[in-house]
Amino acid sequence: MKWLKVLSEKPWLPEAAGIVPELGQTSYMPPIKITVNVLMIIISVFFLLFFITFITRSQYADFRALAGEPWQPFTDSWRLWINTAVLLLASMTMHKAVTSLRRGNRQYLHGYLAAGGFFAGLFIILQISVWQYLLNLGYGVAANPANSYFYILTGLHGLHLFGGLIALGRILNSLAKNHHPQKQWAIIEACTRYWHYLFVLWLVLFFILTRTPETYAFIAAACGLG
């Protein structure tokens, strides 16, 4: 039966000797992919705990949301939308790198990986410019709990992205030394999955950090945190 076959699979074991699976089309899950999956679960739990404290804190009288009124910085959040577009480009180019790898096109592989790193780095720079924009408006880290959460959460997201950039730099360095890219497909795919994950995480952060007080009150009531 098919479901028995699925249950009996052991994706953590290498393929049997003599079997050369098609690139990326095998049930075997390399250790690097397992490691990245576990890392993403840990990061998700970490941010979930932050989200719970954020929504709970938003119900206190001294909490001033960053959006809602015309004078508040993210009532018009076009800066964050630009950053979102840049991070989306990073995720898309990394996806193209994996596609290029599967097609055996090494020339385009280097280009897409470099582009993914460039857009990720540009996203971090743009996030720092948003911090500077808030500081210029008087929205310092300690001025309000909402400000503090914005700096902490976007800062942690940026640090995780920076860690991904270090991993990507090591991949590019390895490829520059003429290591065969087919042997590194698992690392490149894991890095690309991490890029996609950080993009989705950013979308959640964008949503949470730029809501109005009424939306926070609704979420708190719906989750029993009010």
GROMACS .gro file of C-alpha atoms in nm:
model
  226
    1MET     CA    1   0.000   0.000   0.000
    2LYS     CA    2   0.121   0.346  -0.088
    3TRP     CA    3   0.083   0.492   0.260
    4LEU     CA    4   0.286   0.207   0.408
    5LYS     CA    5   0.562   0.284   0.159
    6VAL     CA    6   0.557   0.650   0.264
    7LEU     CA    7   0.572   0.559   0.633
    8SER     CA    8   0.864   0.323   0.575
    9GLU     CA    9   1.074   0.584   0.392
   10LYS     CA   10   1.392   0.701   0.565
   11PRO     CA   11   1.481   1.031   0.399
   12TRP     CA   12   1.775   1.085   0.632
   13LEU     CA   13   1.960   0.785   0.484
   14PRO     CA   14   2.169   0.823   0.168
   15GLU     CA   15   2.058   0.657  -0.153
   16ALA     CA   16   2.170   0.301  -0.210
   17ALA     CA   17   2.507   0.257  -0.377
   18GLY     CA   18   2.492   0.264  -0.753
   19ILE     CA   19   2.179   0.477  -0.765
   20VAL     CA   20   2.237   0.829  -0.889
   21PRO     CA   21   1.918   1.023  -0.835
   22GLU     CA   22   1.827   1.311  -1.058
   23LEU     CA   23   1.940   1.638  -0.910
   24GLY     CA   24   1.696   1.752  -0.645
   25GLN     CA   25   1.447   1.476  -0.734
   26THR     CA   26   1.514   1.225  -0.460
   27SER     CA   27   1.353   1.138  -0.127
   28TYR     CA   28   1.691   1.155   0.043
   29MET     CA   29   1.717   1.468   0.256
   30PRO     CA   30   2.078   1.583   0.306
   31PRO     CA   31   2.183   1.691   0.656
   32ILE     CA   32   2.212   2.055   0.549
   33LYS     CA   33   1.844   2.061   0.452
   34ILE     CA   34   1.742   1.901   0.781
   35THR     CA   35   1.955   2.156   0.966
   36VAL     CA   36   1.796   2.449   0.782
   37ASN     CA   37   1.446   2.310   0.842
   38VAL     CA   38   1.513   2.279   1.216
   39LEU     CA   39   1.664   2.628   1.217
   40MET     CA   40   1.352   2.771   1.052
   41ILE     CA   41   1.128   2.599   1.309
   42ILE     CA   42   1.335   2.745   1.595
   43ILE     CA   43   1.326   3.093   1.441
   44SER     CA   44   0.949   3.064   1.389
   45VAL     CA   45   0.889   2.974   1.753
   46PHE     CA   46   1.120   3.255   1.859
   47PHE     CA   47   0.929   3.516   1.656
   48LEU     CA   48   0.592   3.371   1.756
   49LEU     CA   49   0.676   3.437   2.121
   50PHE     CA   50   0.770   3.792   2.028
   51PHE     CA   51   0.439   3.836   1.841
   52ILE     CA   52   0.243   3.720   2.147
   53THR     CA   53   0.419   3.967   2.375
   54PHE     CA   54   0.379   4.239   2.111
   55ILE     CA   55   0.002   4.194   2.082
   56THR     CA   56  -0.033   4.172   2.459
   57ARG     CA   57   0.176   4.488   2.508
   58SER     CA   58  -0.025   4.672   2.241
   59GLN     CA   59  -0.326   4.672   2.475
   60TYR     CA   60  -0.155   4.888   2.735
   61ALA     CA   61  -0.237   5.260   2.748
   62ASP     CA   62   0.121   5.376   2.682
   63PHE     CA   63   0.149   5.180   2.356
   64ARG     CA   64   0.144   5.410   2.050
   65ALA     CA   65   0.100   5.224   1.722
   66LEU     CA   66   0.315   5.335   1.428
   67ALA     CA   67   0.017   5.364   1.193
   68GLY     CA   68  -0.340   5.485   1.202
   69GLU     CA   69  -0.324   5.863   1.222
   70PRO     CA   70  -0.199   6.078   0.929
   71TRP     CA   71   0.110   6.198   1.118
   72GLN     CA   72   0.232   5.853   1.216
   73PRO     CA   73   0.526   5.715   1.017
   74PHE     CA   74   0.370   5.398   0.872
   75THR     CA   75   0.020   5.523   0.795
   76ASP     CA   76   0.179   5.559   0.452
   77SER     CA   77   0.429   5.273   0.450
   78TRP     CA   78   0.570   5.315   0.097
   79ARG     CA   79   0.927   5.282   0.228
   80LEU     CA   80   0.852   4.937   0.363
   81TRP     CA   81   0.680   4.840   0.039
   82ILE     CA   82   0.999   4.926  -0.153
   83ASN     CA   83   1.200   4.713   0.090
   84THR     CA   84   0.950   4.431   0.041
   85ALA     CA   85   0.995   4.449  -0.337
   86VAL     CA   86   1.373   4.432  -0.298
   87LEU     CA   87   1.353   4.126  -0.072
   88LEU     CA   88   1.113   3.965  -0.317
   89LEU     CA   89   1.372   4.016  -0.593
   90ALA     CA   90   1.631   3.848  -0.369
   91SER     CA   91   1.403   3.549  -0.320
   92MET     CA   92   1.318   3.529  -0.692
   93THR     CA   93   1.681   3.541  -0.805
   94MET     CA   94   1.774   3.267  -0.556
   95HIS     CA   95   1.492   3.057  -0.698
   96LYS     CA   96   1.629   3.119  -1.047
   97ALA     CA   97   1.969   3.001  -0.921
   98VAL     CA   98   1.822   2.665  -0.822
   99THR     CA   99   1.646   2.638  -1.158
  100SER     CA  100   1.972   2.720  -1.332
  101LEU     CA  101   2.155   2.457  -1.127
  102ARG     CA  102   1.905   2.189  -1.220
  103ARG     CA  103   1.953   2.276  -1.586
  104GLY     CA  104   2.332   2.257  -1.548
  105ASN     CA  105   2.385   2.619  -1.648
  106ARG     CA  106   2.678   2.719  -1.428
  107GLN     CA  107   2.725   3.062  -1.584
  108TYR     CA  108   2.378   3.181  -1.488
  109LEU     CA  109   2.407   3.008  -1.150
  110HIS     CA  110   2.683   3.244  -1.040
  111GLY     CA  111   2.492   3.546  -1.165
  112TYR     CA  112   2.167   3.457  -0.990
  113LEU     CA  113   2.341   3.376  -0.661
  114ALA     CA  114   2.530   3.704  -0.674
  115ALA     CA  115   2.206   3.891  -0.753
  116GLY     CA  116   2.031   3.722  -0.461
  117GLY     CA  117   2.308   3.836  -0.230
  118PHE     CA  118   2.304   4.187  -0.375
  119PHE     CA  119   1.929   4.235  -0.324
  120ALA     CA  120   1.947   4.088   0.028
  121GLY     CA  121   2.228   4.328   0.116
  122LEU     CA  122   2.033   4.616  -0.037
  123PHE     CA  123   1.732   4.520   0.175
  124ILE     CA  124   1.942   4.544   0.492
  125ILE     CA  125   2.071   4.888   0.387
  126LEU     CA  126   1.717   5.008   0.314
  127GLN     CA  127   1.599   4.879   0.653
  128ILE     CA  128   1.873   5.083   0.819
  129SER     CA  129   1.752   5.387   0.622
  130VAL     CA  130   1.401   5.326   0.765
  131TRP     CA  131   1.550   5.325   1.114
  132GLN     CA  132   1.718   5.657   1.035
  133TYR     CA  133   1.386   5.791   0.904
  134LEU     CA  134   1.215   5.700   1.233
  135LEU     CA  135   1.493   5.852   1.441
  136ASN     CA  136   1.470   6.178   1.244
  137LEU     CA  137   1.097   6.190   1.326
  138GLY     CA  138   1.168   6.141   1.695
  139TYR     CA  139   1.062   5.775   1.708
  140GLY     CA  140   1.360   5.654   1.907
  141VAL     CA  141   1.405   5.303   2.045
  142ALA     CA  142   1.303   5.394   2.400
  143ALA     CA  143   1.038   5.655   2.315
  144ASN     CA  144   0.753   5.404   2.298
  145PRO     CA  145   0.700   5.026   2.328
  146ALA     CA  146   0.585   5.010   1.965
  147ASN     CA  147   0.912   5.171   1.854
  148SER     CA  148   1.115   4.927   2.063
  149TYR     CA  149   0.940   4.626   1.909
  150PHE     CA  150   0.992   4.764   1.558
  151TYR     CA  151   1.367   4.805   1.605
  152ILE     CA  152   1.407   4.469   1.782
  153LEU     CA  153   1.203   4.260   1.539
  154THR     CA  154   1.337   4.418   1.220
  155GLY     CA  155   1.687   4.405   1.368
  156LEU     CA  156   1.658   4.033   1.444
  157HIS     CA  157   1.519   3.968   1.097
  158GLY     CA  158   1.812   4.160   0.948
  159LEU     CA  159   2.061   3.958   1.155
  160HIS     CA  160   1.914   3.632   1.026
  161LEU     CA  161   1.941   3.767   0.672
  162PHE     CA  162   2.300   3.871   0.738
  163GLY     CA  163   2.376   3.516   0.852
  164GLY     CA  164   2.230   3.391   0.524
  165LEU     CA  165   2.457   3.631   0.337
  166ILE     CA  166   2.761   3.480   0.508
  167ALA     CA  167   2.649   3.132   0.401
  168LEU     CA  168   2.587   3.257   0.049
  169GLY     CA  169   2.933   3.415   0.040
  170ARG     CA  170   3.089   3.081   0.130
  171ILE     CA  171   2.894   2.913  -0.151
  172LEU     CA  172   3.012   3.170  -0.405
  173ASN     CA  173   3.369   3.135  -0.279
  174SER     CA  174   3.349   2.759  -0.315
  175LEU     CA  175   3.213   2.789  -0.668
  176ALA     CA  176   3.489   3.035  -0.756
  177LYS     CA  177   3.741   2.763  -0.663
  178ASN     CA  178   3.587   2.546  -0.933
  179HIS     CA  179   3.415   2.308  -0.696
  180HIS     CA  180   3.156   2.122  -0.897
  181PRO     CA  181   2.818   2.293  -0.840
  182GLN     CA  182   2.632   1.962  -0.877
  183LYS     CA  183   2.794   1.852  -0.552
  184GLN     CA  184   2.662   2.162  -0.379
  185TRP     CA  185   2.303   2.151  -0.493
  186ALA     CA  186   2.180   2.063  -0.143
  187ILE     CA  187   2.354   2.365   0.011
  188ILE     CA  188   2.226   2.599  -0.261
  189GLU     CA  189   1.871   2.466  -0.233
  190ALA     CA  190   1.880   2.495   0.146
  191CYS     CA  191   2.007   2.853   0.118
  192THR     CA  192   1.730   2.934  -0.130
  193ARG     CA  193   1.466   2.784   0.099
  194TYR     CA  194   1.603   3.000   0.382
  195TRP     CA  195   1.575   3.308   0.157
  196HIS     CA  196   1.209   3.228   0.080
  197TYR     CA  197   1.143   3.174   0.449
  198LEU     CA  198   1.291   3.511   0.545
  199PHE     CA  199   1.077   3.680   0.280
  200VAL     CA  200   0.759   3.525   0.422
  201LEU     CA  201   0.873   3.613   0.775
  202TRP     CA  202   0.924   3.973   0.662
  203LEU     CA  203   0.567   3.984   0.525
  204VAL     CA  204   0.436   3.874   0.865
  205LEU     CA  205   0.652   4.136   1.038
  206PHE     CA  206   0.534   4.403   0.795
  207PHE     CA  207   0.173   4.316   0.872
  208ILE     CA  208   0.215   4.303   1.249
  209LEU     CA  209   0.421   4.619   1.289
  210THR     CA  210   0.211   4.854   1.073
  211ARG     CA  211  -0.143   4.791   1.200
  212THR     CA  212  -0.373   5.040   1.365
  213PRO     CA  213  -0.472   5.026   1.735
  214GLU     CA  214  -0.815   4.896   1.631
  215THR     CA  215  -0.657   4.604   1.446
  216TYR     CA  216  -0.436   4.521   1.744
  217ALA     CA  217  -0.741   4.526   1.970
  218PHE     CA  218  -0.924   4.290   1.734
  219ILE     CA  219  -0.627   4.047   1.714
  220ALA     CA  220  -0.583   4.056   2.093
  221ALA     CA  221  -0.951   3.983   2.149
  222ALA     CA  222  -0.952   3.704   1.888
  223CYS     CA  223  -0.646   3.541   2.046
  224GLY     CA  224  -0.759   3.592   2.405
  225LEU     CA  225  -0.471   3.828   2.476
  226GLY     CA  226  -0.670   4.140   2.550
   0.00000   0.00000   0.00000
